[in-house]
Short mmCIF file of C-alpha atoms in Angstrom, two decimals:
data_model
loop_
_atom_site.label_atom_id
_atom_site.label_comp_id
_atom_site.label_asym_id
_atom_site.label_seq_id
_atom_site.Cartn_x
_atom_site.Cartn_y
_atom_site.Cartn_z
CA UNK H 175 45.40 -10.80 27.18
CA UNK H 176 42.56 -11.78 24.79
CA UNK H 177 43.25 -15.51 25.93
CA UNK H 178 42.94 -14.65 29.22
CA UNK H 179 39.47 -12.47 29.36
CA UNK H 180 38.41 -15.97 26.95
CA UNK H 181 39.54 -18.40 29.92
CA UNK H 182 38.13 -15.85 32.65
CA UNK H 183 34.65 -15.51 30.60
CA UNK H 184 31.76 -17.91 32.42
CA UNK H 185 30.62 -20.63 30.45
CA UNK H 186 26.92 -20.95 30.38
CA UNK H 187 25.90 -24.24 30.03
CA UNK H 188 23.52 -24.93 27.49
CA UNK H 189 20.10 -24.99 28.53
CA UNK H 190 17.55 -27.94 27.12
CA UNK H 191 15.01 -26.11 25.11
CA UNK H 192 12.54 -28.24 27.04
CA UNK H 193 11.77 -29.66 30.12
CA UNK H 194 11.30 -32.80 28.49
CA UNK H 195 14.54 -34.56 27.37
CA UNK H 196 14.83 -34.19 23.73
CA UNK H 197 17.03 -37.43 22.91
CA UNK H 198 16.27 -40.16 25.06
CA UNK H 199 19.49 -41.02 25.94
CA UNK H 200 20.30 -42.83 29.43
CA UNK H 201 21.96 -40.62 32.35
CA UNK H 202 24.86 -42.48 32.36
CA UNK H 203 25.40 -42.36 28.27
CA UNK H 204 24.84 -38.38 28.85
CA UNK H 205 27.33 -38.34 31.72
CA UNK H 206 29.71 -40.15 29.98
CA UNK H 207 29.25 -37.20 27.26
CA UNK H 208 29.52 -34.67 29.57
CA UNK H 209 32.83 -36.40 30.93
CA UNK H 210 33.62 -35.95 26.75
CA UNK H 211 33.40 -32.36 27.52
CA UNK H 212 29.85 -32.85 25.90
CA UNK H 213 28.34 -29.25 27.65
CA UNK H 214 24.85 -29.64 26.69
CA UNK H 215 25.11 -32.95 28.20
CA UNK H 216 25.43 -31.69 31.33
CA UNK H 217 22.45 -28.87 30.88
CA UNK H 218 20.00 -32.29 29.97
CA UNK H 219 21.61 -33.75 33.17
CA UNK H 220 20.50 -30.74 35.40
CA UNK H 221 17.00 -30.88 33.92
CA UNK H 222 16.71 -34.05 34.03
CA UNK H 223 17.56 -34.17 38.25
CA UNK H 224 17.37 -31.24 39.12
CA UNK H 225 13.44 -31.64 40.48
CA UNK H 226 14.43 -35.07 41.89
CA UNK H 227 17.26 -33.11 44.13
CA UNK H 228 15.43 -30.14 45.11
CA UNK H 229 12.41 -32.47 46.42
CA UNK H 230 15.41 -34.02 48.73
CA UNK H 231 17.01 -30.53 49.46
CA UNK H 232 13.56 -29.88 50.33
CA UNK H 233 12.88 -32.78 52.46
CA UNK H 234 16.23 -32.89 54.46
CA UNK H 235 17.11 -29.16 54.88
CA UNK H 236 14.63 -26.57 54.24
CA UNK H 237 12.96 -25.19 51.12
CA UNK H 238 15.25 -21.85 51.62
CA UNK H 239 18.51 -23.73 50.99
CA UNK H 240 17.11 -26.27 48.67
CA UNK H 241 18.55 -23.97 45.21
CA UNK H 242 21.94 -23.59 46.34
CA UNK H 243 22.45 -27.67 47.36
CA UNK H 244 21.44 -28.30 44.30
CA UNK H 245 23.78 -26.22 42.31
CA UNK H 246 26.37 -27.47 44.72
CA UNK H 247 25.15 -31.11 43.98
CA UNK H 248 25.97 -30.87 40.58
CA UNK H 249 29.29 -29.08 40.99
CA UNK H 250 30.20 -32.07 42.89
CA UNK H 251 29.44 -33.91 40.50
CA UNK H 252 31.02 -31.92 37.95
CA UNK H 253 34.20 -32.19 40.43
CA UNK H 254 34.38 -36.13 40.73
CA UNK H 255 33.23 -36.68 36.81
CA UNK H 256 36.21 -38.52 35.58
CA UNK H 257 35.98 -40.64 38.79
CA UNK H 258 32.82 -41.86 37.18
CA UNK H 259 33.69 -45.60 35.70
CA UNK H 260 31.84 -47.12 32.27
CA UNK H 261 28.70 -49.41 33.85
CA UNK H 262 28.31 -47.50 37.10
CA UNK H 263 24.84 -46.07 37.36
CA UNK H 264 24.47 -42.20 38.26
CA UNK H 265 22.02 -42.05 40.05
CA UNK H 266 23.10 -43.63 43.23
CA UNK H 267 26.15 -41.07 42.88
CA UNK H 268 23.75 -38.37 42.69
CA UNK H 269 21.93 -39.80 45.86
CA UNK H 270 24.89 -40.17 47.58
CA UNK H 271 26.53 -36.42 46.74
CA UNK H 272 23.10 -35.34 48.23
CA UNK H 273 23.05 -36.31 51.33
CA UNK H 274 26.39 -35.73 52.12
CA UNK H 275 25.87 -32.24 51.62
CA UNK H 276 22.44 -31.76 53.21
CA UNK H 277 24.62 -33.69 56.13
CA UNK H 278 27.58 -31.19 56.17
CA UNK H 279 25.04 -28.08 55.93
CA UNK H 280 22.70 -29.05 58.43
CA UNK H 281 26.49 -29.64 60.60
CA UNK H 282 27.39 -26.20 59.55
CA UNK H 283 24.20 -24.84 60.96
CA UNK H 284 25.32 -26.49 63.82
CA UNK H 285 21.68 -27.90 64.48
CA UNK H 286 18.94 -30.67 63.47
CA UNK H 287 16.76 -28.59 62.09
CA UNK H 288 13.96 -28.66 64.18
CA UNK H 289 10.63 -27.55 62.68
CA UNK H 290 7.55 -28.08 64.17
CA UNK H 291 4.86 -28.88 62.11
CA UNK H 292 2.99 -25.82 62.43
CA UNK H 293 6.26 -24.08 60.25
CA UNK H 294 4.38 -22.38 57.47
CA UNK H 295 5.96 -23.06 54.34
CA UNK H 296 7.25 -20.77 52.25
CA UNK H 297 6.14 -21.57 49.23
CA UNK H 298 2.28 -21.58 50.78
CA UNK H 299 3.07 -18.36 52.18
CA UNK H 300 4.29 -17.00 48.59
CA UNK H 301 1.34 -18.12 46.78
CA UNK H 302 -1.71 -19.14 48.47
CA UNK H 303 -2.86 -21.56 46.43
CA UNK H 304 -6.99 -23.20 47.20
CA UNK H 305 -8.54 -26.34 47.23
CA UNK H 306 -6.67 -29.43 46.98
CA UNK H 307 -3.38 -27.98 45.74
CA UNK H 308 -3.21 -26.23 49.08
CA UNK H 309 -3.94 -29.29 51.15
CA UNK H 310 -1.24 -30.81 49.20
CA UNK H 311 1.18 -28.13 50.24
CA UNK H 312 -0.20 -28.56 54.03
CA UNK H 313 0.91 -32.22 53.98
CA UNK H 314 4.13 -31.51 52.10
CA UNK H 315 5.22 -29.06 55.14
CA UNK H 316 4.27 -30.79 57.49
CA UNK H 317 5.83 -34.29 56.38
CA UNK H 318 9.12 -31.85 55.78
CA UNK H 319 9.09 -30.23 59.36
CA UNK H 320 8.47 -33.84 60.71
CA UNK H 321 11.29 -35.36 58.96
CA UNK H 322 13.51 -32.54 60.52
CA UNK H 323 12.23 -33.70 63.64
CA UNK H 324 13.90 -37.05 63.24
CA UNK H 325 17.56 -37.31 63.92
CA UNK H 326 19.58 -37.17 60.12
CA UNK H 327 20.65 -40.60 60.36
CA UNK H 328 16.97 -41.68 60.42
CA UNK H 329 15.88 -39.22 58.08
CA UNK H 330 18.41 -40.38 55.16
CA UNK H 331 17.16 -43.80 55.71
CA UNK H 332 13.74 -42.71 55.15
CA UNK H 333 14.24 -40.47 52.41
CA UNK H 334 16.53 -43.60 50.11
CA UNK H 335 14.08 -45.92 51.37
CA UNK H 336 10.14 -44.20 50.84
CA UNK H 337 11.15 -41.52 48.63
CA UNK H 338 13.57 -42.59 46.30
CA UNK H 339 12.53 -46.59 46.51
CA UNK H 340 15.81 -47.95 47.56
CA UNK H 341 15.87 -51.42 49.02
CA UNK H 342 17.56 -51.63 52.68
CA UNK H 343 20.91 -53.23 50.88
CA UNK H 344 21.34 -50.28 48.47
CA UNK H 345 20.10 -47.80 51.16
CA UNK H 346 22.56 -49.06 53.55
CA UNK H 347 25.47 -48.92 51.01
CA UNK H 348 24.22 -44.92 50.30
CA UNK H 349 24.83 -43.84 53.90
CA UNK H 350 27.78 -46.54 54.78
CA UNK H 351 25.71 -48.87 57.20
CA UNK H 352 25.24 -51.99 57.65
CA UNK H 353 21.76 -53.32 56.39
CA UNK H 354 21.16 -54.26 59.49
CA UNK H 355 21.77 -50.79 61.26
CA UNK H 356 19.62 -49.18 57.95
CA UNK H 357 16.72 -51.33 58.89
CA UNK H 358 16.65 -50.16 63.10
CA UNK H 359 17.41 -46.52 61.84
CA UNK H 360 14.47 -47.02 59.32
CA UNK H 361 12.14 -48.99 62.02
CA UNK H 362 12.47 -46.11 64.67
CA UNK H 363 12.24 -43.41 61.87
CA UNK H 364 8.80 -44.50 61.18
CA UNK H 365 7.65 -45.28 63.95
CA UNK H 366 8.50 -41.28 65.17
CA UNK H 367 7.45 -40.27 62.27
CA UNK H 368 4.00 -42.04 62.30
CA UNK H 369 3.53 -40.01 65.51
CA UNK H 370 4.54 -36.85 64.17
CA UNK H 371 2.42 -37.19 61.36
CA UNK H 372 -0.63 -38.65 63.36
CA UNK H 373 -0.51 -35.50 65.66
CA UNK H 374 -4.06 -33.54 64.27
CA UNK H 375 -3.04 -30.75 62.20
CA UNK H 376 -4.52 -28.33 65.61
CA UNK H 377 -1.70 -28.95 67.68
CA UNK H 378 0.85 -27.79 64.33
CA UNK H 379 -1.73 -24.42 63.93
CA UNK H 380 -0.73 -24.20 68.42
CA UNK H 381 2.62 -24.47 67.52
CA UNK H 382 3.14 -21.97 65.26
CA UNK H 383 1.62 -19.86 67.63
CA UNK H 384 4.49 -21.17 70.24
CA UNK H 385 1.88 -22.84 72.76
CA UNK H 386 1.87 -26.22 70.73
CA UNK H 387 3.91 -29.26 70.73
CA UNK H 388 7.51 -29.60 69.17
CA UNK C 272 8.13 -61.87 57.56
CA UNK C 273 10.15 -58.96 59.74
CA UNK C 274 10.36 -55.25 60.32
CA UNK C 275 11.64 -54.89 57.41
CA UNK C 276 9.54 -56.60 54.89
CA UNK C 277 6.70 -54.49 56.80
CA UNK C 278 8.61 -51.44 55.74
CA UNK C 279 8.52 -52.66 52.20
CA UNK C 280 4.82 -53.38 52.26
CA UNK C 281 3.62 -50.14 53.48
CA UNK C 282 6.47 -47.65 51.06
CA UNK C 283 4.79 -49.83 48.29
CA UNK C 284 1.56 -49.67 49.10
CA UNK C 285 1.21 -53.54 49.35
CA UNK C 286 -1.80 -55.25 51.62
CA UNK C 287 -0.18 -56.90 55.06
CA UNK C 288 -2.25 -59.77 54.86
CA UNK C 289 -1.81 -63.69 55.24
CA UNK C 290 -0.48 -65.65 57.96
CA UNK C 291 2.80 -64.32 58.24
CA UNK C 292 2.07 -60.63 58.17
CA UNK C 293 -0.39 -61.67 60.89
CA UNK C 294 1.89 -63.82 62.92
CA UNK C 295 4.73 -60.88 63.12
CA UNK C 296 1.99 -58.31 63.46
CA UNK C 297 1.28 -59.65 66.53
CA UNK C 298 4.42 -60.27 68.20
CA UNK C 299 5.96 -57.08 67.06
CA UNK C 300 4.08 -53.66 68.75
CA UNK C 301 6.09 -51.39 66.61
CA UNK C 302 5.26 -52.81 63.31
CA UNK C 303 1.58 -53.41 64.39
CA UNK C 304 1.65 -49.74 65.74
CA UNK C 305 3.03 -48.15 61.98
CA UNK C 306 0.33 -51.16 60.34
CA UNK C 307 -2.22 -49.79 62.37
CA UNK C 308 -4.13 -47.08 60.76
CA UNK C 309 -0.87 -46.97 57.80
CA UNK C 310 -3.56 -45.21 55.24
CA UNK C 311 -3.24 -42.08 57.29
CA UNK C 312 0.58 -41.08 57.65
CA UNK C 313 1.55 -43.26 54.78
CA UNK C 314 -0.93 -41.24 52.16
CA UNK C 315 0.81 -38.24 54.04
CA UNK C 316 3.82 -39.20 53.14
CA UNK C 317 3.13 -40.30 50.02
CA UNK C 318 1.49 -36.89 49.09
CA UNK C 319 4.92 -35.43 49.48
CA UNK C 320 6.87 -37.36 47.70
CA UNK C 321 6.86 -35.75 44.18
CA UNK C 322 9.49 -33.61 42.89
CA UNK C 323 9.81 -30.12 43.52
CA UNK C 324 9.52 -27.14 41.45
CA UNK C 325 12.94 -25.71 40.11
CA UNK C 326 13.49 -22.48 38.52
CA UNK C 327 15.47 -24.28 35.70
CA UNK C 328 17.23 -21.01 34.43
CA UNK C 329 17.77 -19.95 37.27
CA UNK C 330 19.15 -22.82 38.54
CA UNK C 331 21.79 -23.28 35.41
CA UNK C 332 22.63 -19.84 35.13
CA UNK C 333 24.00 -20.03 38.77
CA UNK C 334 25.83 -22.95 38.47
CA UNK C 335 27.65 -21.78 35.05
CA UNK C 336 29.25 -18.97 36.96
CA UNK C 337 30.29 -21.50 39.81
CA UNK C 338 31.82 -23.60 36.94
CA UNK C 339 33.56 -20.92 35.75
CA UNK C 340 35.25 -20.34 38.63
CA UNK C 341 36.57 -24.48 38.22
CA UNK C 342 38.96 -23.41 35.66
CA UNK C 343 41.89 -22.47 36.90
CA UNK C 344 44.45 -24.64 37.61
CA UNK C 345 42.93 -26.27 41.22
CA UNK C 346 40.28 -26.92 39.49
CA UNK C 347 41.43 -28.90 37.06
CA UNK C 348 43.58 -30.52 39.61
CA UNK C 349 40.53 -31.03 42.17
CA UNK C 350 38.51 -32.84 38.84
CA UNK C 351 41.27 -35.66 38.55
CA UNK C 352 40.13 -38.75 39.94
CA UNK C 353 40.66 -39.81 43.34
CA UNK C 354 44.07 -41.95 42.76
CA UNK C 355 45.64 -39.38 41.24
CA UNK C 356 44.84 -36.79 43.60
CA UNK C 357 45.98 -39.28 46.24
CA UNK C 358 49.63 -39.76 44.31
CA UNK C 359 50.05 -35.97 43.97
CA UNK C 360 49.63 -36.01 47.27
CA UNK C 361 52.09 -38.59 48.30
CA UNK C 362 54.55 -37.43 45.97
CA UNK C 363 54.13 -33.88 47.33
CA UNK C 364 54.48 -35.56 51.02
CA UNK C 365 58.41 -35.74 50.64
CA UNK C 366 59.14 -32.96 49.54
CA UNK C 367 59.06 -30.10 51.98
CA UNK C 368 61.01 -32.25 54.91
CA UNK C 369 63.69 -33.26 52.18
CA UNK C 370 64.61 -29.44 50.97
CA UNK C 371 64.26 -28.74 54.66
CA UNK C 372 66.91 -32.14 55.31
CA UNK C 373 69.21 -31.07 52.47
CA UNK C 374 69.34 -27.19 53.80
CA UNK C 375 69.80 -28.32 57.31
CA UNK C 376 72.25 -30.96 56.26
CA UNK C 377 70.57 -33.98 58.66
CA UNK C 378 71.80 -37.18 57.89
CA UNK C 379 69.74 -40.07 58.04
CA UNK C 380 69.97 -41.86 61.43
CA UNK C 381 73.21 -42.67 62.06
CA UNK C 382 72.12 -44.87 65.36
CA UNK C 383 70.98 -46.96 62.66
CA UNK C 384 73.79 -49.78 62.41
CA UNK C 385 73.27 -50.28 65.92
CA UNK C 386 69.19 -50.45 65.59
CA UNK C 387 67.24 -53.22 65.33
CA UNK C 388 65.94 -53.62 61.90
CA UNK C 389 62.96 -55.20 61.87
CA UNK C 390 61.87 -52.86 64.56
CA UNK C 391 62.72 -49.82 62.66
CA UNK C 392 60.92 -50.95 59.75
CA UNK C 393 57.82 -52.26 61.54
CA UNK C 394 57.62 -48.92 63.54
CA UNK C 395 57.86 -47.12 60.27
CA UNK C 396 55.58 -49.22 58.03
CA UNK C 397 53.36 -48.52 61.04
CA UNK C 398 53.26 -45.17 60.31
CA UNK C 399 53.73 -45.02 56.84
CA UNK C 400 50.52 -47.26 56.66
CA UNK C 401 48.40 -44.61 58.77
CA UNK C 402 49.80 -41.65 56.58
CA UNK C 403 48.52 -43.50 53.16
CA UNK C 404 45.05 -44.45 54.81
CA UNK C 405 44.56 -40.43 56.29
CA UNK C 406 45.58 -39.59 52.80
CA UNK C 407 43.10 -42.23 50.60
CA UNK C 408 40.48 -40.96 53.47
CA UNK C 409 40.86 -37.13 53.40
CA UNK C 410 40.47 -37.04 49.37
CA UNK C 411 37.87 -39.95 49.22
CA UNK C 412 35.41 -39.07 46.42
CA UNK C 413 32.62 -37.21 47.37
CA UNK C 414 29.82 -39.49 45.49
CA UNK C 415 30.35 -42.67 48.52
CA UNK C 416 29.01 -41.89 51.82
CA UNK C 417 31.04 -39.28 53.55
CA UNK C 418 33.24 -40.08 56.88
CA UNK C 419 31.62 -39.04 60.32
CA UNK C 420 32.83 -36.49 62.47
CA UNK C 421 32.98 -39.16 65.13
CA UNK C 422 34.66 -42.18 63.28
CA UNK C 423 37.50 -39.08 62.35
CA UNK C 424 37.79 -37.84 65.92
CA UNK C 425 38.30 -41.86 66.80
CA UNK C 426 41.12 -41.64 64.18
CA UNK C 427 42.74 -38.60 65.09
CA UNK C 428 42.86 -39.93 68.62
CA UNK C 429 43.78 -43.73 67.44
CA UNK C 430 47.04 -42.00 65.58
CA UNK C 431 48.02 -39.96 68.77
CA UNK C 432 47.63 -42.69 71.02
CA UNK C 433 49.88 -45.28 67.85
CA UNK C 434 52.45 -42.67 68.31
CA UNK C 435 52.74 -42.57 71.81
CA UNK C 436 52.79 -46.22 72.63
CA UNK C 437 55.81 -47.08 70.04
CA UNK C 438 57.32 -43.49 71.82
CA UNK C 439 57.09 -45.61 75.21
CA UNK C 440 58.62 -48.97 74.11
CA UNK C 441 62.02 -49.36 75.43
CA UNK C 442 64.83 -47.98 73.79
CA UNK C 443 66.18 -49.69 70.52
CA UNK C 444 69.35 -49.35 72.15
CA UNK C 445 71.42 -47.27 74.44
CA UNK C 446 74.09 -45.45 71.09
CA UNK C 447 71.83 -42.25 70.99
CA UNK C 448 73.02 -38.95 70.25
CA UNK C 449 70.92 -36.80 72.39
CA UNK C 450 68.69 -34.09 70.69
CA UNK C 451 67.21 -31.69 72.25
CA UNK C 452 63.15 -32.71 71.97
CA UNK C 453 61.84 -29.00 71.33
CA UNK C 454 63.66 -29.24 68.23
CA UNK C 455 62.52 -32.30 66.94
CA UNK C 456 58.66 -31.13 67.44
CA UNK C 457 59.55 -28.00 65.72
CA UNK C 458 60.70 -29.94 62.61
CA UNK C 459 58.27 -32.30 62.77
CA UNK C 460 55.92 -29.70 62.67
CA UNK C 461 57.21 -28.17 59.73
CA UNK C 462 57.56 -31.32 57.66
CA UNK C 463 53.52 -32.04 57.37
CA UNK C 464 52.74 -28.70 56.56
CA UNK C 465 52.89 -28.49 53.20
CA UNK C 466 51.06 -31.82 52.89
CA UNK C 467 48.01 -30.47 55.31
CA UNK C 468 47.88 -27.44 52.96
CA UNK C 469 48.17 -29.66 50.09
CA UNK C 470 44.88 -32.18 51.16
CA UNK C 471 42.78 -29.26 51.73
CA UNK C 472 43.35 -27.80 48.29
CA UNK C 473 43.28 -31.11 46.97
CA UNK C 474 39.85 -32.18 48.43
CA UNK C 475 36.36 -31.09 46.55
CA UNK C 476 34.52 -30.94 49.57
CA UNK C 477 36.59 -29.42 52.52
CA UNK C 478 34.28 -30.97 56.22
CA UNK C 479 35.77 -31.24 59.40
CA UNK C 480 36.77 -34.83 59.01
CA UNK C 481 38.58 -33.68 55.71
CA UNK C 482 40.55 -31.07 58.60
CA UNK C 483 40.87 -33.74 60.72
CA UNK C 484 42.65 -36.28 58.34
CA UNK C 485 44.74 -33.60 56.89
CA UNK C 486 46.12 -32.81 60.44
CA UNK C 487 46.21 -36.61 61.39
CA UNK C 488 48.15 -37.18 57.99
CA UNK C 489 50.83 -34.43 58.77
CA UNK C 490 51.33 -35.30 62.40
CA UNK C 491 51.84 -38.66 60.98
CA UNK C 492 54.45 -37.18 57.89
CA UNK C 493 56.42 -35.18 60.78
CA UNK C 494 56.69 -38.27 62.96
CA UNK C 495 57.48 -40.79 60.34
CA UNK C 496 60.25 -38.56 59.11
CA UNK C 497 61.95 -37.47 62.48
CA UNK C 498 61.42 -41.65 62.86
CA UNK C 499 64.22 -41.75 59.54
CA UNK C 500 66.25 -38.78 60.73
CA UNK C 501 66.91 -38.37 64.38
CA UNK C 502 69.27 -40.82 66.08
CA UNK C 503 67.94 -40.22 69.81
CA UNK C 504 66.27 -43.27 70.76
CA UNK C 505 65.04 -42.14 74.66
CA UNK C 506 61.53 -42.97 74.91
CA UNK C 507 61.08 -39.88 77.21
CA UNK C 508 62.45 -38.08 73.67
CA UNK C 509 60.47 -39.49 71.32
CA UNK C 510 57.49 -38.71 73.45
CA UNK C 511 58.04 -35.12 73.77
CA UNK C 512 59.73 -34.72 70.74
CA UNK C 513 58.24 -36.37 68.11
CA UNK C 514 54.77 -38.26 69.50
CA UNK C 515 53.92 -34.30 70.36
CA UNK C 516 53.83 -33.45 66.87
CA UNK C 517 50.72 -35.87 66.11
CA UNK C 518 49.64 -34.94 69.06
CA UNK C 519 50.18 -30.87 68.38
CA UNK C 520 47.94 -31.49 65.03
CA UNK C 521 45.49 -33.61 66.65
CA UNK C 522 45.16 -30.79 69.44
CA UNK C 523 45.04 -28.10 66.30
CA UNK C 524 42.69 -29.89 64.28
CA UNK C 525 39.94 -30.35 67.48
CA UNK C 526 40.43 -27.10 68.14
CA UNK C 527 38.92 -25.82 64.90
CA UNK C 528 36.16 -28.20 65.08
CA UNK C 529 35.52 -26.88 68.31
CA UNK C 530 35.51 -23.63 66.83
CA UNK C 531 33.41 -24.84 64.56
CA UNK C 532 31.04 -26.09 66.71
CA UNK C 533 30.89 -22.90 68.52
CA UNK C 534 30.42 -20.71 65.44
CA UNK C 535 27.57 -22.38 64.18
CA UNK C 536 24.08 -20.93 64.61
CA UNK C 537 22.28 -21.59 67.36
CA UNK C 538 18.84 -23.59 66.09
#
């Protein structure tokens, strides 16, 4: 019975006591630790890419859901760990594991989401911050609501290829395309999103007050 | 210089200057349009590119408990890499329609000295070839880019269509024992249970093209099997008989994406 309530107990995983990692040890050298059964390897992985994941959470489906994809990010990962092979590189995996959830949760919404880039962020409405924080926060909502104006397949491209600083060849190989099809997914995703984003910051304020643009 | 080297330029902040950046500026609109202006949208962009905050202990304190819940013994057998998974799964394929063969006491066809060979084993390499690629597909590892909903739909309807054409090719021969066809799909159905159940419990990240391949894979079980058993070689049989049964999962399985489709939120 004792065994049992032992098994049954929740492991916690051992937190970094800083958000700086102490040992600078590569990801994949701590991944292949955590595949040891290494625990606190895996609490230096979270904090490590945890920001990094949240920022494309945040980008691709909402600030609301970012949290929970990226706790489900790295139970994925924890799933597929001892498919990880000596030399490969984890970040691509992490990438990869990503998107292909934001993909199957914006499916299971059943909807692109479609923000307009008047949405008021939630974070800004939390905590008003002033100055040029708050401008910052302006632009970061409205970049996110116009990348969830673009269709997902242009919106991956664009977040492997300007946010994480992919080349077309390794973003293509990320979302299974040819490089080709990466670059015309890429080409049109700027090209809306330049209009999106060139749209003055008026027509957002309209509408949020449902007489704007969408 | 092309679209995409403009791309490159402006996500790392590089000038677009000299000949060539000129030369496909001005033949290409679209690139001249995003070139145009860039320090506006780009700086936008760029402005939003940092990481986000993360409630750190929040965040690992949550996914402890979901950990925890990893432990039991589908856990363990959802961690094991993607081969083995894929074995388990093979080995568990034979399983249910051979208890349910030994019970029932079916013989293996016993048309077959009068069968051609060659056909018999094309027709069921055939199959057996789908089954192992629906398997490898429905339990392929999560960290490679995930199948479409579209590209399984095209495979669901591929398999259907596989099974009904070698249904409609003219009988092997004219020794049949006749068997009643409502039988057959009943069996059939039965025999790719267990392996349907089996993906789904198997695979770490259950989507609709995980459904569909599961369904496609036991469609494909139960006709590959009633293939070794039954000795009624009517096309008019094997169409309603045993092609049904990939087609009965590949009717299932679009149903609950439909479903699906029609529970999710409206935007």
């Amino acid at each position: 019975m004792l065994a049992l309530q032992l098994l049954a107990r929740p492991r916690r995983i051992r937190a970094p006591r800083g958000a700086m990692d102490p040992i600078e040890r590569t990801d994949e050298e701590l991944m292949a630790a955590w595949v040891r059964g290494d625990e606190a390897a895996c609490g230096l992985l979270v904090a490590r890419y945890a920001p990094l994941l949240g920022g494309i959470f945040r980008r691709q489906v909402g600030v609301d859901e970012a949290g929970d994809l990226v706790q489900q990010t790295f139970l994925q990962l924890h799933r597929a760990r001892l498919d990880f092979t000596p030399g490969a590189r984890l970040r691509p995996w992490l990438l990869t594991i990503a998107l292909n959830l934001a993909r199957e949760h914006l499916r299971k919404q059943g909807r692109r989401r479609t923000g307009t880039l008047g949405d008021v962020d939630p974070e800004a409405r939390d905590a008003p911050p002033a100055g040029r924080e708050l401008e910052g926060r302006e632009d970061a909502a409205r970049v996110r609501a116009a990348l969830r104006e673009l269709p997902a397949a242009q919106r991956e491209v664009i977040e492997l290829h300007w946010f994480q600083g992919l080349p077309f060849a390794q973003v293509a190989e990320r979302v299974g395309a040819s490089v080709s099809a990466a670059k015309v997914r890429a080409h049109r995703g700027y090209g809306r999103l330049r209009e999106l984003l060139e749209r003055p910051r008026a027509e957002g304020v309209r509408a949020e007050d449902g007489h704007g643009l969408r | 210089m092309d679209c995409a080297d403009v791309l490159d330029a402006l996500a790392a902040e590089r000038a677009l200057t000299g000949p060539e950046a000129a030369a496909h500026l001005a033949a290409c609109s679209d690139c001249a349009g995003l070139a145009r202006d860039a320090a506006g949208w780009t700086g936008e962009l760029r402005r939003a590119a940092g990481p986000a905050p993360v409630d750190l202990v929040a965040l690992q304190a949550g996914l402890s408990a979901r950990l925890a819940g990893e432990r039991g013994p589908l856990g363990w057998l959802r961690s094991r890499p993607a081969w083995q998974r894929a074995l388990l799964l093979l080995a568990v394929a034979p399983v249910c329609p051979a208890v349910i063969a030994l019970l029932k006491g079916f013989p293996l066809r016993a048309d077959l000295p009068h069968h051609w060979l060659p056909r018999f084993v094309l027709e069921a390499g055939l199959l057996g070839l789908v089954l192992l690629t629906a398997v490898w597909t429905a339990l392929r590892p999560v960290h490679r880019p995930a199948l479409r909903p579209g590209a399984a739909l095209a495979a669901v309807l591929l398999a259907t269509l596989l099974a009904a054409g070698l249904a409609l090719l003219p009988a092997a021969h004219s020794h049949g024992i006749d068997e009643p066809a409502g039988t057959c799909l009943v069996y059939g159905l039965q025999f790719g249970l267990p392996l349907a159940i089996c993906a789904l419990l198997l695979s770490r990240l259950v989507t609709w093209p995980v459904v569909a391949l599961a369904g496609l894979a036991a469609g494909v079980l139960g006709d590959l099997v009633l293939h070794l058993l039954c000795p009624d070689p009517r096309p008019l049989h094997l169409l309603l008989g045993h092609a049904s049964v990939v087609a009965t999962w590949a009717g299932v399985v679009l149903l609950l994406g439909l479903l699906r489709q029609l529970r999710a939120r409206p935007a």
